Amino acid sequence: MAEAAPSLTTEESLVLADLKKNLTHGTNLNDKNAVAMPVAAMNALLGVVQRSSANTMMGLQDELKEASQEILDWNSREGNRSNIALASGCELFLRYSTRTFLELTEFKECRAAILERGQRFAGISLAARDKIARAGHGFIRDGQIVLTHGWSRVVAALLLKAAETKHFSLYILEGRPDASGAKAAEYYSKAGIPTTVILDSAMGYVMESVDSVFIGAEGVVENGGIVNKIGTYALSICARAHDKPVYVAAESYKFARLYPLNQKDLPPTKSVSLKFIDTTTEDNTFIKMPPEIKVDHSPGDYTPAKFITLLFTDLGVLTPSAVSDELIRLYQ
Amino acid sequence: KDTHAFSSWNKPIVQVLCIATMEESSTLDVSGSPVEKKTKKEKPSNLVIPPKKPKLTKAERRAQQEHQRAAKAQRQTQQANTSGGKAQGQEENSPSTVSNNSQGQNQASATAPIPKADVKTVTDGKNDPKEISVLSHLPPFRDPKDYPDQLLGVQLQSFSVKEKLHPEILKTGRAYATGKLCHGNPRCRAMLKSMDAAIQDHVPDDDVDNKKDYRHEWLNKVLKPSFQFFTEDCRPHSVGMGNAFTFLKSAIGALDRDMELQKAKGLLSESIDAYIQERIDYADLAIAKHASEKIVDGDVILTYGNSEAVRAVLVEAAKTKQFRVIVCDARPLLTGKDLLLELRQSNNLDCTYIYLNALSFVMKDVTKVFLGADALMSDGSVFGLLGTACVALAAQSVPVLVCSETYKISNRVQLEAITNNELGNPAHVLEGPLGDNLRVIALTYDLTPASFVSGIITEMGILPPTSVAVLSMEMNPQQ
């Protein structure tokens, strides 16, 4: 865990301390109770509300915004992905908690009500994973072959729930450059699901044998599209070409107020360096790249709504066009 | 002599039905079992029972219908041949027939009134060379030059409306009809401002008992007649104008009945100004802010026609970004020229100007398309200037963004462009004398399907076309 920046005030470092306390997950994939970053952030923000000395709604909102920004800055310093989900989660928490309390004239009463709503929102988000698993597992049937990409705890919960009652097998894309798929394969295999790991570039080759594609999302954007690990866009196009359904499992706090028009229209991400290795030979040295060769890598890509069949969320099973309706209601 | 085509066509069938029910009802009750015949009551002595028409067989009925239909068709050709002149002698004595309203009125008044739309129930395009059957539900175009007296202010009255109209209303109506005010936003502003002026100058009749509600006065004596004048005598209203009028009616309804008159007038004036400011002017600024975030350096933006919202977007984005604009334009209105002048003179943007036929040539350079709209339908399709759909279709490889204020959202759905459109001046399309077999269509609007649109930019943000209905419910809860 990184240290907080040296020149912090007492209040700011309290927020981060709370956040780190709430994050029980590091790289421990197998912890089923692992808390997602946005949920941990929401609990940290609850602490801000409890400790707040503001006397007006606007004052409290400002404090919450500052704390959110601090959490976001810390997250991007850490180099973690899923900044979109974190930003949208904090924003939604803010809006949900501080929704108009015009009937309550006393701010102290407001504060108690905000705290209660905030706790409810954090609770909903924590329980979201189970709700999604219950909503989505019925879409897998006996004898099917499911393809997945990237590591998502929501998708994992869904697949494990399906495995309790059905027999199906799983194809996982290896997930370069962080080998997330290869790392997750052991997890699924231990849970009793027959698992096959394939190269990312083999997604077209296997698509005809596959029955459905299940993926998670780092963020769900306003037009119903998703932002996810690089390769998701290609996978969806491939699935569409073969008429296979693409199902996305995402909590509702991941709904972000972004409207990307194309791949370049996404928020900028920290660039990651790539290393290349020929794994077919015994020689395990990395390939040397001359400096004039540019290596371009974006960790995420944007999949437009028309390639997505359904979204499993804690608000229910939604079509992509319903995402914007929900966002309008949430942000009104 | 019965010349009412409609009823004579129906008569034999109606007659037969009556006979059938009379026979059956006398012998059967509801459950179908026969009952005894009841004794007939004494009929009043002055009741005249017409003799029963003979019951015709099916073949005889059909022959009668064909005969009547042929006779009617013959009458229609006669009318078409002599239309424009004085009515024939045989029509003078007829009661108002469905297809001859205007002719009858011609006889009645000395000056030519504005001819009403001919509503033909059985339309046979072959008989009338000037009419196109698929567009017959639309009011035909009326050239303002044909009725100068009414519109040029010599006659301070309209024929479709009884009440006396305020001079501002007449002036605005004239601007609508002559095309001086032609785009959605200016028309709506002018309508609201002229109605405001009419309300301010309205002096109520002497109301000694204080029984009259000033709000009803305003609605029924000032506003509704004005709106009817605009729509029926000048030019059909746009969706935005309709929504603004609905707002005006509800704003008046919200006023207190017992409020002092001057205060009420002041409040209403403020409401109208607030509506114009918030829903039109500030909405354009908000749209500009949202949309200019989507424009990046090096973009090539294509736009069509002259939309206030798109103009605001380009002007705002030009302050911080480097891009160039391709202005696409089309006959007959050539509205893009005004946009081009504004962009060049006031903002010094790098512009290209093309006609619609050069669209596929420039499309390979285009990176984004911004289009305006006259109305947004509930299913996300866009009702806009004729040609918008072509541009959206040709631009499917790039993002197509429609910029529109939310007051233009209609709660209707239109499936294609013809059900609700406006016929323009055919002379704009093709001038000169046309032969008997040549018909000219000059439509004003077309419909872009929701699937061609990547996003709709409103003052509430960018949203997908499928969410227009939800936005409409959020923005206009009273509707």
mmCIF file with all atom_site columns, N, CA and C in Angstrom, chain B residues 117 132-139 418-421:
data_model
loop_
_atom_site.group_PDB
_atom_site.id
_atom_site.type_symbol
_atom_site.label_atom_id
_atom_site.label_alt_id
_atom_site.label_comp_id
_atom_site.label_asym_id
_atom_site.label_entity_id
_atom_site.label_seq_id
_atom_site.pdbx_PDB_ins_code
_atom_site.Cartn_x
_atom_site.Cartn_y
_atom_site.Cartn_z
_atom_site.occupancy
_atom_site.B_iso_or_equiv
_atom_site.pdbx_formal_charge
_atom_site.auth_seq_id
_atom_site.auth_comp_id
_atom_site.auth_asym_id
_atom_site.auth_atom_id
_atom_site.pdbx_PDB_model_num
ATOM 1  N N  . ALA B 1 117 ? -58.414 24.095 -46.917 1.00 0.00 ? 117 ALA B N  1
ATOM 2  C CA . ALA B 1 117 ? -57.892 22.880 -47.527 1.00 0.00 ? 117 ALA B CA 1
ATOM 3  C C  . ALA B 1 117 ? -59.031 22.021 -48.037 1.00 0.00 ? 117 ALA B C  1
ATOM 4  N N  . ILE B 1 132 ? -51.901 15.413 -55.646 1.00 0.00 ? 132 ILE B N  1
ATOM 5  C CA . ILE B 1 132 ? -51.144 14.172 -55.484 1.00 0.00 ? 132 ILE B CA 1
ATOM 6  C C  . ILE B 1 132 ? -51.786 13.413 -54.337 1.00 0.00 ? 132 ILE B C  1
ATOM 7  N N  . SER B 1 133 ? -52.295 12.219 -54.611 1.00 0.00 ? 133 SER B N  1
ATOM 8  C CA . SER B 1 133 ? -53.160 11.555 -53.627 1.00 0.00 ? 133 SER B CA 1
ATOM 9  C C  . SER B 1 133 ? -52.432 11.251 -52.324 1.00 0.00 ? 133 SER B C  1
ATOM 10 N N  . VAL B 1 134 ? -51.161 10.872 -52.394 1.00 0.00 ? 134 VAL B N  1
ATOM 11 C CA . VAL B 1 134 ? -50.489 10.478 -51.161 1.00 0.00 ? 134 VAL B CA 1
ATOM 12 C C  . VAL B 1 134 ? -50.237 11.684 -50.249 1.00 0.00 ? 134 VAL B C  1
ATOM 13 N N  . LEU B 1 135 ? -50.276 12.898 -50.821 1.00 0.00 ? 135 LEU B N  1
ATOM 14 C CA . LEU B 1 135 ? -50.068 14.089 -50.000 1.00 0.00 ? 135 LEU B CA 1
ATOM 15 C C  . LEU B 1 135 ? -51.356 14.870 -49.784 1.00 0.00 ? 135 LEU B C  1
ATOM 16 N N  . SER B 1 136 ? -52.488 14.264 -50.099 1.00 0.00 ? 136 SER B N  1
ATOM 17 C CA . SER B 1 136 ? -53.720 15.043 -50.084 1.00 0.00 ? 136 SER B CA 1
ATOM 18 C C  . SER B 1 136 ? -54.163 15.411 -48.672 1.00 0.00 ? 136 SER B C  1
ATOM 19 N N  . HIS B 1 137 ? -53.578 14.759 -47.638 1.00 0.00 ? 137 HIS B N  1
ATOM 20 C CA . HIS B 1 137 ? -53.983 15.094 -46.273 1.00 0.00 ? 137 HIS B CA 1
ATOM 21 C C  . HIS B 1 137 ? -53.291 16.356 -45.786 1.00 0.00 ? 137 HIS B C  1
ATOM 22 N N  . LEU B 1 138 ? -52.299 16.838 -46.543 1.00 0.00 ? 138 LEU B N  1
ATOM 23 C CA . LEU B 1 138 ? -51.592 18.039 -46.108 1.00 0.00 ? 138 LEU B CA 1
ATOM 24 C C  . LEU B 1 138 ? -52.258 19.269 -46.694 1.00 0.00 ? 138 LEU B C  1
ATOM 25 N N  . PRO B 1 139 ? -52.314 20.361 -45.933 1.00 0.00 ? 139 PRO B N  1
ATOM 26 C CA . PRO B 1 139 ? -52.917 21.578 -46.490 1.00 0.00 ? 139 PRO B CA 1
ATOM 27 C C  . PRO B 1 139 ? -52.082 22.068 -47.662 1.00 0.00 ? 139 PRO B C  1
ATOM 28 N N  . ILE B 1 418 ? -44.177 11.542 -44.227 1.00 0.00 ? 418 ILE B N  1
ATOM 29 C CA . ILE B 1 418 ? -45.285 12.158 -44.953 1.00 0.00 ? 418 ILE B CA 1
ATOM 30 C C  . ILE B 1 418 ? -46.506 12.410 -44.084 1.00 0.00 ? 418 ILE B C  1
ATOM 31 N N  . THR B 1 419 ? -46.691 11.644 -42.978 1.00 0.00 ? 419 THR B N  1
ATOM 32 C CA . THR B 1 419 ? -47.931 11.818 -42.219 1.00 0.00 ? 419 THR B CA 1
ATOM 33 C C  . THR B 1 419 ? -48.097 13.236 -41.715 1.00 0.00 ? 419 THR B C  1
ATOM 34 N N  . ASN B 1 420 ? -46.998 13.881 -41.352 1.00 0.00 ? 420 ASN B N  1
ATOM 35 C CA . ASN B 1 420 ? -47.141 15.248 -40.871 1.00 0.00 ? 420 ASN B CA 1
ATOM 36 C C  . ASN B 1 420 ? -46.034 16.087 -41.459 1.00 0.00 ? 420 ASN B C  1
ATOM 37 N N  . ASN B 1 421 ? -46.334 16.821 -42.492 1.00 0.00 ? 421 ASN B N  1
ATOM 38 C CA . ASN B 1 421 ? -45.307 17.589 -43.171 1.00 0.00 ? 421 ASN B CA 1
ATOM 39 C C  . ASN B 1 421 ? -45.932 18.895 -43.625 1.00 0.00 ? 421 ASN B C  1
#
